[in-house]
Rosetta silent file (secondary structure, phi, psi, omega in degrees, C-alpha in Angstrom):
SEQUENCE: XXXXXXXXXXXXXXXXXXXXXXXXXXXXXXXXXXXXXXXXXXXXXXXXXXXXXXXXXXXXXXXXXXXXXXXXXXXXXXXXXXXXXXXXXXXXXXXXXXXXXXXXXXXXXXXXXXXXXXXXXXXXXXXXXXXXXXXXXXXXXXXXXXXXXXXXXXXXXXXXXXXXXXXXXXXXXXXXXXXXXXXXXXXXXXXXXXXXXXXXXXXXXXXXXXXXXXXXXXXXXXXXXXXXXXXXXXXXXXXXXXXXXXXXXXXXXXXXXXXXXXXXXXXXXXXXXXXXXXXXXXXXXXXXXXXXXXXXXXXXXXXXXXXXXXXXXXXXXXXXXXXXXXXXXXXXXXXXX
SCORE:     score description
SCORE:     0.000 S_00000001
   1 L     0.000  131.231 -178.706  175.931   55.300  115.829 S_00000001
   2 L   -75.699  166.732  178.670  175.237   51.630  115.196 S_00000001
   3 H   -62.047  -39.910  179.264  175.316   50.012  111.758 S_00000001
   4 H   -62.001  -41.956 -179.815  171.517   49.644  111.804 S_00000001
   5 H   -64.814  -41.846  178.914  171.092   53.340  112.593 S_00000001
   6 H   -62.105  -41.839  178.258  173.441   54.371  109.738 S_00000001
   7 H   -63.166  -43.570 -179.832  171.511   52.145  107.271 S_00000001
   8 H   -61.905  -38.090 -179.315  168.177   53.573  108.407 S_00000001
   9 H   -67.693  -40.809  177.337  169.532   57.100  107.994 S_00000001
  10 H   -62.424  -42.233  177.655  170.746   56.348  104.451 S_00000001
  11 H   -61.984  -41.553 -179.986  167.317   54.893  103.547 S_00000001
  12 H   -62.098  -43.474  178.572  165.598   57.958  104.988 S_00000001
  13 H   -62.174  -40.153 -178.261  167.808   60.292  102.884 S_00000001
  14 H   -61.440  -47.780  179.473  167.090   58.207   99.759 S_00000001
  15 H   -65.296  -34.189  176.426  163.306   58.433  100.144 S_00000001
  16 H   -63.382  -41.421  179.108  163.566   62.164  100.847 S_00000001
  17 H   -64.360  -45.912  179.862  165.483   62.631   97.568 S_00000001
  18 H   -61.979  -39.572 -179.803  162.985   60.564   95.563 S_00000001
  19 H   -63.923  -39.508  178.799  160.075   62.495   97.078 S_00000001
  20 H   -65.029  -40.748  177.418  161.691   65.790   96.083 S_00000001
  21 H   -61.889  -42.021  179.843  162.182   64.575   92.494 S_00000001
  22 H   -62.148  -37.107  179.344  158.537   63.515   92.345 S_00000001
  23 H   -70.611  -34.287 -176.546  157.433   66.985   93.485 S_00000001
  24 H   -81.740  -22.442 -172.856  159.639   68.740   90.958 S_00000001
  25 H   -55.562  -44.674 -177.344  158.814   66.511   87.971 S_00000001
  26 L   -67.004  -10.866 -174.600  155.537   68.196   86.974 S_00000001
  27 L   -85.766    8.631  174.856  157.277   71.587   86.842 S_00000001
  28 L   130.820   13.448  179.184  158.986   70.863   83.534 S_00000001
  29 L   -76.303  173.002  177.422  161.237   67.844   83.863 S_00000001
  30 L   -61.889  -31.812  179.037  161.680   65.190   81.187 S_00000001
  31 L   -64.397  -43.571 -177.828  159.272   62.989   83.144 S_00000001
  32 L   -66.393  -32.778 -175.960  156.489   65.571   82.966 S_00000001
  33 L  -101.549   22.023 -178.338  156.980   66.091   79.207 S_00000001
  34 L   -61.617  143.546  179.718  157.371   62.432   78.298 S_00000001
  35 L   -65.509  146.265  177.516  155.935   61.481   74.917 S_00000001
  36 L   -62.183  154.885 -179.165  152.615   59.618   75.008 S_00000001
  37 L   -59.783  148.425 -178.462  152.855   55.845   74.609 S_00000001
  38 L   -63.279  148.599  178.275  153.147   54.585   71.053 S_00000001
  39 L   -65.748  135.105  179.355  149.943   53.579   69.283 S_00000001
  40 L   -63.500  150.914 -175.701  149.445   49.792   69.469 S_00000001
  41 E  -107.878  141.583  175.499  150.095   47.873   66.260 S_00000001
  42 L   -62.717  133.629 -179.305  147.882   45.306   64.595 S_00000001
  43 L  -117.179 -178.919 -177.777  149.359   41.824   65.018 S_00000001
  44 L   -63.212  -33.003  169.863  148.780   38.397   63.501 S_00000001
  45 E  -132.063  110.191 -178.288  146.122   37.675   66.123 S_00000001
  46 E  -118.804  127.828  175.006  144.611   40.816   67.639 S_00000001
  47 E  -116.575  139.728  178.504  141.710   40.802   70.102 S_00000001
  48 E  -125.897  124.261  179.080  139.756   43.875   71.162 S_00000001
  49 E  -109.943  143.608  177.440  137.379   43.755   74.144 S_00000001
  50 E  -161.392  168.259  170.984  134.795   46.386   74.975 S_00000001
  51 E  -142.204  155.429 -178.038  131.422   47.199   76.488 S_00000001
  52 E    64.454 -135.809  176.925  129.006   50.019   75.722 S_00000001
  53 E  -113.755  126.398 -177.381  130.416   52.454   73.156 S_00000001
  54 E  -152.286  162.656  175.983  134.204   52.652   72.846 S_00000001
  55 E  -139.739  158.147  175.041  136.933   53.232   70.303 S_00000001
  56 E  -150.596  144.643  177.389  140.559   52.289   69.785 S_00000001
  57 E  -113.546  126.637  177.991  143.079   53.188   67.087 S_00000001
  58 E  -115.467  145.689  175.553  145.611   50.611   65.895 S_00000001
  59 E   -86.986  119.205  175.100  148.511   51.147   63.549 S_00000001
  60 E   -88.659  116.341 -169.068  148.286   48.883   60.500 S_00000001
  61 L   -66.048  -24.144  179.741  151.939   48.377   59.492 S_00000001
  62 L  -162.483  168.411  174.943  151.255   48.004   55.762 S_00000001
  63 L   -66.695  129.423 -174.821  148.394   47.438   53.367 S_00000001
  64 E  -114.846  113.604  179.413  147.104   43.938   54.086 S_00000001
  65 E   -85.707  173.734  178.250  145.314   42.111   51.285 S_00000001
  66 L    56.021   36.952  178.323  142.933   39.117   51.423 S_00000001
  67 L   -87.297   77.584 -171.525  141.308   40.429   54.600 S_00000001
  68 L   -90.900  176.981 -175.936  138.205   38.289   54.115 S_00000001
  69 H   -57.780  -36.322 -178.105  135.270   37.447   56.370 S_00000001
  70 H   -70.619   -4.353  177.715  136.972   34.392   57.828 S_00000001
  71 H   -90.092    0.668 -177.764  139.697   36.699   59.184 S_00000001
  72 E  -133.725  135.581  173.420  137.282   38.298   61.670 S_00000001
  73 E  -132.264  144.679 -176.661  135.216   36.838   64.508 S_00000001
  74 E  -127.237  115.131 -178.420  132.833   38.662   66.810 S_00000001
  75 E  -108.768  141.149  179.643  131.926   37.151   70.197 S_00000001
  76 E  -130.720  154.605  178.393  129.208   38.493   72.506 S_00000001
  77 L   -76.532  161.787  179.365  128.133   37.735   76.062 S_00000001
  78 L   -59.663  136.010  178.938  124.877   35.978   76.873 S_00000001
  79 L    87.235   -1.407  178.737  121.861   38.249   76.556 S_00000001
  80 L   -69.816  132.451  179.106  123.540   40.732   74.211 S_00000001
  81 L   -87.521  -40.440 -177.278  121.090   42.248   71.738 S_00000001
  82 E  -147.980  156.483  169.288  123.538   43.905   69.366 S_00000001
  83 E  -149.454  124.145 -178.852  127.216   44.468   68.625 S_00000001
  84 E  -121.374  136.051  177.707  128.388   46.807   65.877 S_00000001
  85 E  -124.132  132.792  174.027  131.946   47.273   64.607 S_00000001
  86 E  -126.139  111.313  179.817  133.109   50.047   62.280 S_00000001
  87 E   -99.819  106.081 -168.600  136.725   49.746   61.082 S_00000001
  88 E  -102.909  128.700 -178.070  137.466   53.161   59.579 S_00000001
  89 L   -65.861  160.350  176.759  140.365   53.743   57.199 S_00000001
  90 L   -62.413  154.255  175.780  142.951   56.487   57.824 S_00000001
  91 E   -57.663  143.220 -176.409  142.115   59.973   56.512 S_00000001
  92 L  -148.450  120.774 -177.520  142.992   60.334   52.855 S_00000001
  93 L   -67.623  -12.054 -178.872  142.744   63.501   50.730 S_00000001
  94 L   -89.661    0.164  178.815  142.071   61.415   47.601 S_00000001
  95 L   -61.326  146.081  176.840  138.704   60.109   48.872 S_00000001
  96 L   -67.765  154.751 -170.978  135.751   60.984   46.657 S_00000001
  97 H   -55.878  -34.640 -174.267  133.633   63.831   48.062 S_00000001
  98 H   -68.654  -21.292 -177.108  130.740   61.692   49.300 S_00000001
  99 H  -114.153    8.230  177.259  133.017   59.749   51.650 S_00000001
 100 L   -58.187  139.647    6.685  135.428   62.447   52.807 S_00000001
 101 L  -100.118    8.746 -177.919  137.465   62.255   54.990 S_00000001
 102 E  -122.042  129.960 -173.549  137.638   58.432   55.080 S_00000001
 103 L   -70.040  -43.575 -170.540  137.554   56.339   51.924 S_00000001
 104 L  -145.368  155.581  177.386  136.186   53.060   53.260 S_00000001
 105 E  -139.026  128.025  171.253  134.734   51.382   56.317 S_00000001
 106 E   -87.384  134.570 -177.289  134.498   47.674   57.121 S_00000001
 107 E  -122.681  137.521  170.620  131.315   46.892   59.058 S_00000001
 108 E  -126.054  130.170 -177.307  130.386   43.934   61.250 S_00000001
 109 E  -130.175  118.655  171.454  126.858   43.739   62.680 S_00000001
 110 E  -105.906  127.932  175.837  125.591   41.198   65.198 S_00000001
 111 E  -131.108  122.155 -177.874  121.833   41.233   65.888 S_00000001
 112 L   -62.386  -29.952  178.066  120.323   38.632   68.170 S_00000001
 113 L   -57.707  -33.872 -170.499  117.038   38.881   66.217 S_00000001
 114 L  -106.482   -7.672 -172.368  118.777   37.541   63.112 S_00000001
 115 L   -62.427  -28.483  179.401  121.467   35.231   64.488 S_00000001
 116 L   -99.329    3.241 -173.627  119.223   32.157   64.157 S_00000001
 117 L  -113.283  -12.586 -175.998  117.578   33.251   60.888 S_00000001
 118 L  -107.364  147.708  167.496  120.477   33.888   58.531 S_00000001
 119 L   -93.113   99.976 -176.513  122.812   31.561   56.650 S_00000001
 120 L   -76.847  143.579 -176.854  126.071   33.362   57.289 S_00000001
 121 L   -57.921  -35.247  179.602  128.765   33.004   54.602 S_00000001
 122 L  -114.861  116.691 -175.692  131.318   31.823   57.180 S_00000001
 123 L   -88.089  161.394  175.549  129.988   29.271   59.654 S_00000001
 124 L   116.527  167.693 -177.502  131.213   28.587   63.172 S_00000001
 125 L   -60.177  132.449  179.329  131.462   30.265   66.550 S_00000001
 126 L    88.079   -2.939 -177.900  131.972   34.005   66.289 S_00000001
 127 L  -108.432   11.369 -178.889  130.820   34.184   62.668 S_00000001
 128 L   -87.094   57.937  177.016  127.107   34.821   63.261 S_00000001
 129 L  -141.026  159.378  176.657  127.295   38.404   62.102 S_00000001
 130 E   -91.626  138.054 -174.636  126.747   40.294   58.861 S_00000001
 131 E  -124.637  135.700  174.775  129.860   41.739   57.250 S_00000001
 132 E  -116.246  111.831  177.503  130.256   44.574   54.763 S_00000001
 133 L  -107.967  113.427 -168.863  133.609   44.593   52.947 S_00000001
 134 L   -78.282   -5.653 -179.321  133.771   47.682   50.708 S_00000001
 135 L  -128.412  154.588  176.451  136.499   46.484   48.318 S_00000001
 136 L  -130.682  114.503   -4.225  137.029   43.436   46.106 S_00000001
 137 L   -71.722  155.192 -177.767  139.364   41.868   46.995 S_00000001
 138 L   -73.750  151.913  178.320  139.083   43.211   50.552 S_00000001
 139 E  -153.990  166.332  172.136  142.066   44.695   52.324 S_00000001
 140 E  -103.388  148.061 -176.898  143.131   46.736   55.345 S_00000001
 141 L   -89.191  147.328  174.710  144.659   50.173   54.900 S_00000001
 142 L   -75.023  138.064  176.146  148.132   51.121   56.063 S_00000001
 143 E   117.045 -172.650 -177.431  148.231   53.674   58.852 S_00000001
 144 E   -70.313  110.724 -176.777  146.188   54.601   61.942 S_00000001
 145 E  -109.854  126.872 -174.518  142.913   52.695   61.648 S_00000001
 146 E  -101.327  136.852  177.893  140.141   53.470   64.125 S_00000001
 147 E  -108.149  113.894  173.608  137.665   50.928   65.478 S_00000001
 148 E   -97.281  125.414 -166.804  134.312   52.389   66.573 S_00000001
 149 E  -129.212  136.576 -179.283  132.598   49.757   68.733 S_00000001
 150 E  -137.972  140.238  169.804  129.072   49.426   70.140 S_00000001
 151 E  -163.825  155.360  173.338  127.284   46.767   72.184 S_00000001
 152 E  -100.772   13.453  175.846  124.664   46.509   74.902 S_00000001
 153 E  -136.985 -135.831  172.393  126.598   43.643   76.533 S_00000001
 154 E  -115.549  137.490 -176.191  130.227   42.525   76.499 S_00000001
 155 E  -140.100  154.416  177.199  131.889   41.894   73.141 S_00000001
 156 E  -136.257  129.674  173.882  135.217   40.756   71.696 S_00000001
 157 E  -106.095  127.404  177.032  136.495   41.273   68.167 S_00000001
 158 E  -113.065  129.094 -179.840  139.211   38.903   66.966 S_00000001
 159 E  -119.021  135.343  178.298  141.270   39.816   63.892 S_00000001
 160 L  -131.748   72.672 -178.470  143.667   37.468   62.101 S_00000001
 161 L   -67.591  139.369 -179.453  145.207   39.437   59.205 S_00000001
 162 L   -71.926  148.333  174.869  147.305   37.321   56.835 S_00000001
 163 L    75.019   12.853  179.361  151.063   37.803   56.625 S_00000001
 164 L  -121.664  140.511 -177.202  151.352   39.504   60.035 S_00000001
 165 L  -105.248  170.601  173.949  153.007   37.940   63.081 S_00000001
 166 L    91.007  167.968  177.712  152.565   38.247   66.842 S_00000001
 167 E  -133.145  144.785  176.623  149.654   38.288   69.277 S_00000001
 168 E  -154.152  154.641  178.386  148.104   41.171   71.195 S_00000001
 169 E  -137.167  138.422 -175.119  145.024   41.904   73.260 S_00000001
 170 E  -136.536  152.248  170.126  143.477   45.290   73.976 S_00000001
 171 E  -111.417  118.972 -179.427  140.590   46.789   75.921 S_00000001
 172 L   -78.894  121.773 -179.952  138.938   49.640   74.002 S_00000001
 173 L  -129.768    2.647 -177.686  138.206   52.541   76.333 S_00000001
 174 E   -64.527  142.547 -179.970  138.360   55.541   74.000 S_00000001
 175 L  -100.826  150.379  177.685  135.450   57.985   74.176 S_00000001
 176 L  -161.189  167.054  177.333  133.720   59.628   71.235 S_00000001
 177 L   -84.221  112.415 -178.832  130.431   61.203   70.261 S_00000001
 178 E  -176.492  166.076  179.069  128.240   58.350   69.083 S_00000001
 179 E  -162.436  147.440  170.050  125.360   56.028   69.834 S_00000001
 180 E  -127.196  142.655 -179.300  123.769   52.801   68.643 S_00000001
 181 E  -161.389  153.316  164.906  120.195   51.843   69.447 S_00000001
 182 E   -73.673  125.337 -177.277  117.163   49.881   68.381 S_00000001
 183 L   -69.369  151.630  176.763  114.924   52.567   66.957 S_00000001
 184 L   -53.494  146.103 -179.327  111.483   53.126   68.494 S_00000001
 185 L  -117.812  120.972 -179.314  108.784   50.838   67.097 S_00000001
 186 E  -130.074  163.059  175.754  105.304   52.265   66.563 S_00000001
 187 E  -153.817 -178.606 -175.525  102.116   51.271   64.807 S_00000001
 188 L   -59.817  -30.527 -177.510   98.544   52.510   64.437 S_00000001
 189 L   -87.105   -1.663  179.969   97.615   51.128   67.859 S_00000001
 190 E   124.871 -146.435  177.728  100.541   52.832   69.639 S_00000001
 191 E   -73.356  135.479 -174.670  103.878   51.452   70.789 S_00000001
 192 L  -128.348  177.043  178.562  104.512   47.966   69.372 S_00000001
 193 L  -113.005  166.033  178.439  107.074   45.172   69.504 S_00000001
 194 L   -59.089  -23.498 -178.492  109.192   43.646   66.710 S_00000001
 195 L   -97.728    8.308  179.898  106.780   40.698   66.599 S_00000001
 196 L   -61.851  139.072 -176.574  103.598   42.800   66.395 S_00000001
 197 L   -80.903   -0.677 -177.243  101.290   41.579   63.595 S_00000001
 198 L   -55.267  144.089 -177.577  100.333   45.086   62.468 S_00000001
 199 L   -68.373  -17.458 -179.778  100.708   45.584   58.693 S_00000001
 200 E  -139.180  121.882  171.187  102.897   48.677   59.199 S_00000001
 201 E  -114.310  148.647 -176.851  105.596   49.294   61.803 S_00000001
 202 E  -161.370  171.442  177.718  107.618   52.499   61.869 S_00000001
 203 E   165.355 -174.515  179.426  109.640   54.841   64.046 S_00000001
 204 E   174.581  167.211  179.567  112.754   56.956   64.339 S_00000001
 205 E  -156.424  169.739 -175.555  115.112   58.893   66.599 S_00000001
 206 E  -130.010  148.231  174.000  117.711   61.668   66.442 S_00000001
 207 E  -142.919  140.917 -177.671  121.303   62.094   67.617 S_00000001
 208 E   -93.848  115.369  178.648  123.519   65.176   67.385 S_00000001
 209 L   -75.628   -9.971 -178.651  126.891   64.441   65.783 S_00000001
 210 L    79.261 -172.037 -178.027  128.192   67.840   66.854 S_00000001
 211 L   -89.038   63.157 -177.798  130.341   70.165   64.794 S_00000001
 212 L  -156.428  151.476  177.373  132.448   67.372   63.321 S_00000001
 213 L   -65.731  145.787 -178.264  132.253   64.974   60.365 S_00000001
 214 E  -156.568 -175.155 -176.967  130.534   61.725   61.142 S_00000001
 215 E  -132.209  149.302  176.486  128.647   58.733   59.833 S_00000001
 216 E  -131.663  125.038  176.915  125.085   57.447   60.129 S_00000001
 217 E  -118.484  144.577  172.077  124.128   53.837   59.392 S_00000001
 218 E  -123.843  145.429  175.368  120.688   52.251   59.352 S_00000001
 219 E  -132.082  112.817 -177.228  119.812   48.563   59.468 S_00000001
 220 E  -120.307  134.585 -177.980  116.168   47.739   58.711 S_00000001
 221 E  -145.559  153.750  176.837  114.815   44.211   58.501 S_00000001
 222 E  -140.507  114.609 -167.157  111.607   42.251   58.128 S_00000001
 223 E  -131.214  160.241  168.011  112.029   38.531   58.704 S_00000001
 224 L  -129.806  179.491  177.737  110.366   35.194   59.064 S_00000001
 225 L  -100.341  153.672 -175.346  111.765   31.842   60.192 S_00000001
 226 H   -61.550  -33.587 -176.449  112.936   29.200   57.747 S_00000001
 227 H   -67.632  -14.398  178.016  110.447   26.626   59.017 S_00000001
 228 H   -79.045   -9.014 -173.257  107.588   28.825   57.805 S_00000001
 229 L  -101.183  148.420  176.979  108.659   28.312   54.210 S_00000001
 230 L   -88.728  124.287 -178.610  107.816   25.495   51.838 S_00000001
 231 L   -55.064  131.436  177.617  110.995   23.928   50.370 S_00000001
 232 L    82.853   -8.632 -178.821  111.417   24.881   46.741 S_00000001
 233 L   -94.322  157.160  175.327  108.561   27.391   46.811 S_00000001
 234 L   -69.048  127.402 -177.383  108.828   31.132   46.401 S_00000001
 235 L   -57.198  133.746  179.588  108.834   32.617   49.925 S_00000001
 236 L   -78.522  -23.117 -173.621  105.481   34.113   50.829 S_00000001
 237 L  -105.203   39.802  175.546  106.974   36.528   53.334 S_00000001
 238 L   -64.194  154.822 -175.488  109.375   38.434   51.163 S_00000001
 239 L   -64.906  142.247  178.065  109.968   42.004   52.365 S_00000001
 240 E  -133.300  125.979  173.008  107.415   44.614   51.373 S_00000001
 241 E    69.224   25.288  174.087  107.775   48.326   51.834 S_00000001
 242 E   -66.674  134.663 -173.674  111.030   48.317   53.748 S_00000001
 243 E  -146.443  141.399  174.785  112.142   51.915   54.058 S_00000001
 244 E  -140.395  152.199 -177.398  114.937   53.822   55.748 S_00000001
 245 E  -153.719  152.483  173.533  115.773   57.508   55.814 S_00000001
 246 E  -128.867  126.118 -179.488  118.221   60.010   57.263 S_00000001
 247 E  -127.940  133.984  -10.018  117.148   63.643   57.727 S_00000001
 248 L   -71.880  154.977 -179.877  118.637   65.987   56.744 S_00000001
 249 E  -132.111  124.465 -174.469  120.383   64.106   53.956 S_00000001
 250 L   -64.230  -19.511 -177.329  122.483   65.946   51.361 S_00000001
 251 L   -89.080  -39.004 -172.078  121.426   63.552   48.589 S_00000001
 252 L  -121.057  -25.036 -176.416  117.665   63.298   49.018 S_00000001
 253 E  -149.569   69.623 -172.958  116.459   65.733   51.668 S_00000001
 254 L   -67.364  -22.227 -177.587  119.019   68.481   52.336 S_00000001
 255 L  -111.511    8.795 -177.648  116.602   70.786   54.134 S_00000001
 256 L   -67.434  150.406 -179.887  114.526   68.215   56.035 S_00000001
 257 L   -74.632  142.536  173.804  114.035   68.655   59.754 S_00000001
 258 L   -85.907    1.464 -176.523  115.932   66.365   62.172 S_00000001
 259 L   -77.825  127.953  178.934  113.066   66.499   64.678 S_00000001
 260 H   -57.192  -33.790 -178.826  111.244   63.176   65.288 S_00000001
 261 H   -65.253  -21.162  179.967  107.920   64.999   65.654 S_00000001
 262 H   -84.667   -1.050  179.992  108.258   66.169   62.039 S_00000001
 263 L  -133.264   70.211 -171.624  108.318   62.560   60.790 S_00000001
 264 L   -65.167  -18.263 -179.697  105.302   60.902   62.424 S_00000001
 265 L  -113.245   29.304  179.069  105.459   57.801   60.193 S_00000001
 266 L    84.152  -73.517  175.103  109.197   57.168   60.428 S_00000001
 267 L  -115.288  150.747 -176.541  110.019   58.301   56.887 S_00000001
 268 L   -73.332  141.628  174.658  108.157   60.992   54.967 S_00000001
 269 L   -88.719  -21.419  176.519  105.607   60.020   52.340 S_00000001
 270 L  -135.644  152.412  178.401  105.860   63.428   50.668 S_00000001
 271 L   -59.986  142.887  178.612  108.741   65.927   50.571 S_00000001
 272 L   -77.045  -35.945 -175.493  108.730   68.390   53.454 S_00000001
 273 L  -136.544  161.247 -179.059  110.157   71.268   51.415 S_00000001
 274 L   -57.484  -30.134 -178.006  110.636   72.017   47.698 S_00000001
 275 L   -80.755   -7.357 -176.628  114.362   71.245   47.964 S_00000001
 276 L   -93.519  119.665  174.543  113.762   67.763   49.416 S_00000001
 277 L   -87.998  129.068 -177.741  113.635   64.912   46.915 S_00000001
 278 L   -62.739  135.901 -173.085  111.533   62.038   48.200 S_00000001
 279 L   -94.934   23.325  178.469  113.755   59.058   48.997 S_00000001
 280 H   -63.526  -44.456 -176.573  111.281   56.322   47.991 S_00000001
 281 H   -60.853  -41.902 -179.607  113.223   55.422   44.850 S_00000001
 282 H   -66.769  -42.029  178.198  116.451   54.982   46.758 S_00000001
 283 H   -63.322  -40.902  179.237  114.797   52.833   49.411 S_00000001
 284 H   -64.736  -39.963  178.126  113.124   50.656   46.773 S_00000001
 285 H   -63.496  -42.012  178.017  116.426   50.149   44.977 S_00000001
 286 H   -61.997  -40.127 -179.698  118.101   49.091   48.214 S_00000001
 287 H   -62.971  -41.862 -178.567  115.316   46.616   48.904 S_00000001
 288 H   -66.674  -34.449 -176.920  115.710   45.043   45.469 S_00000001
 289 H   -79.883  -44.008 -167.940  119.483   44.731   45.842 S_00000001
 290 H  -102.101   -5.127 -174.944  119.822   43.638   49.447 S_00000001
 291 L   -66.264  122.663  175.734  116.615   41.712   50.163 S_00000001
 292 L   -80.161  146.978 -176.330  117.405   38.199   51.349 S_00000001
 293 L   -53.196  -33.992 -178.410  114.925   35.545   50.123 S_00000001
 294 L  -127.229    4.498  178.260  113.562   34.915   53.589 S_00000001
 295 L  -119.991  -29.988  177.190  114.861   37.678   55.821 S_00000001
 296 L    61.364   55.571  178.795  114.609   40.914   53.880 S_00000001
 297 E   -91.982  131.253  177.939  117.540   42.737   55.433 S_00000001
 298 E  -116.756  126.663  171.935  118.206   46.221   54.142 S_00000001
 299 E  -102.946  135.912  172.624  121.480   48.029   54.716 S_00000001
 300 E  -128.693  126.210 -175.934  121.661   51.747   54.234 S_00000001
 301 E  -118.635  125.846 -179.652  125.017   53.418   54.529 S_00000001
 302 E  -133.403  133.152  167.925  125.352   57.170   54.790 S_00000001
 303 E  -100.927  119.810 -177.883  128.344   59.390   55.377 S_00000001
 304 E   -83.466  101.537  179.963  127.107   62.627   56.890 S_00000001
 305 L   -87.460    2.016  171.494  129.214   65.317   55.255 S_00000001
 306 L  -118.908  130.975 -174.782  127.175   67.965   57.074 S_00000001
 307 L   -82.888  172.758  176.874  127.494   68.045   60.841 S_00000001
 308 L   111.506 -165.778 -178.688  124.827   68.427   63.497 S_00000001
 309 E   -69.096  141.209  178.159  121.730   66.435   64.497 S_00000001
 310 E  -131.090  122.465  176.016  120.719   63.533   62.259 S_00000001
 311 E   -90.520  136.495  174.208  117.334   61.847   62.405 S_00000001
 312 E  -117.273  125.990  179.067  117.076   58.182   61.373 S_00000001
 313 E  -127.132  167.245 -179.910  113.656   56.804   60.457 S_00000001
 314 E  -159.119  158.498  161.584  112.205   53.577   59.102 S_00000001
 315 E  -152.977  153.955 -179.422  109.036   51.741   58.269 S_00000001
 316 E  -136.918  114.749  177.876  108.237   48.181   57.225 S_00000001
 317 E  -105.136  145.093  179.742  104.943   47.266   55.601 S_00000001
 318 L  -118.766  138.827  174.183  103.893   43.659   54.992 S_00000001
 319 L  -115.984  129.266 -174.841  101.666   42.316   52.243 S_00000001
 320 L    84.792 -152.925 -178.257  100.223   38.872   52.802 S_00000001
 321 L   -57.960  134.332 -177.680  101.340   36.854   55.854 S_00000001
 322 L   -72.806  139.042  173.315  103.054   39.115   58.375 S_00000001
 323 L   -60.620  160.750 -178.007  106.743   38.479   59.079 S_00000001
 324 L   -82.344  -18.046  178.175  107.576   37.165   62.534 S_00000001
 325 E  -157.137  134.350  177.203  109.879   40.053   63.402 S_00000001
 326 E  -138.536  137.374 -177.621  110.492   43.546   62.012 S_00000001
 327 E  -167.449  179.670 -179.598  112.765   46.177   63.460 S_00000001
 328 E  -154.100  146.845  174.698  115.485   48.753   62.807 S_00000001
 329 E  -124.571  154.759  173.086  118.741   49.949   64.343 S_00000001
 330 E  -129.490  145.891  177.396  120.718   53.136   63.888 S_00000001
 331 E  -130.764  117.832  176.052  124.429   53.769   64.437 S_00000001
 332 E  -113.709  139.618  170.768  125.756   57.320   64.719 S_00000001
 333 E  -158.679  144.315  177.698  129.400   58.236   65.285 S_00000001
 334 E   -97.628  137.563  179.159  131.676   61.227   64.858 S_00000001
 335 L   -69.619  -30.983 -169.420  135.166   60.702   63.483 S_00000001
 336 L  -122.805  -14.413 -175.692  136.769   63.456   65.514 S_00000001
 337 L   -99.735    0.000    0.000  134.513   64.461   68.438 S_00000001
């Protein structure tokens, strides 16, 4: 046997051995029972890329203070209509009942309708989004923190937490039960657009969160452009009649139907059942607190502590000159499904 033949024979035996190991591995070897890869850790510069609806969980190594708006940037591809980020704290048994099982959520919302109409607190590329920081001063929680992400294009979230080193980049591919959408827009004449001049726009839709705890957010706005306003004058197009609702809702309408057909005007004008308290007062309070002088953006934040289908409705009425754009979005997501 020549040297070449002996080498070829040794190689053949080696591949036969490796093939046998590969066949046996799934039957109970250490390879088959290997521990899943460690959860990625938040670094000094962390980027998360995604499209559609996706989630990713990162380990926050310690509580990180001073996590302010300038520590986050949100980039979107051309033609993107929306991008929503929900940074959900780790489960905590000490959370108050209305927010169980997660104490706090940081929210970032990009809406193309509003990107040219708002004066954002932090200027510059990637900062044309609205941010909700639930604590003062803001901070990140220690432990496994989940990012629920939505967009109708391509989006990138960049995080730069203070006092943390390193760089990392991730693609979020996790699946979950959730959806974000621009809610249907209707008016007396039928289906309408955000720029329709009708004095009342309204609509709503439903999504089933399943048998798991989840969250429902609404974003309702009625806006004009800055050039329509007279400098120094009281804006003529301040928001009027902005309204948002979630049905059923344990606070205001615990027995309300989640069916869109049962709410023909977006939100109910009268309670559906004796146990349902009309949510006009709550909507009016939100409008007074959150109304921007020339955009009239209303945020409504709800943690659904009862599982199942949740209807989100809205309406926006205008008094005087009609705003140039009115619309609403809803974001549903389940923490565990």
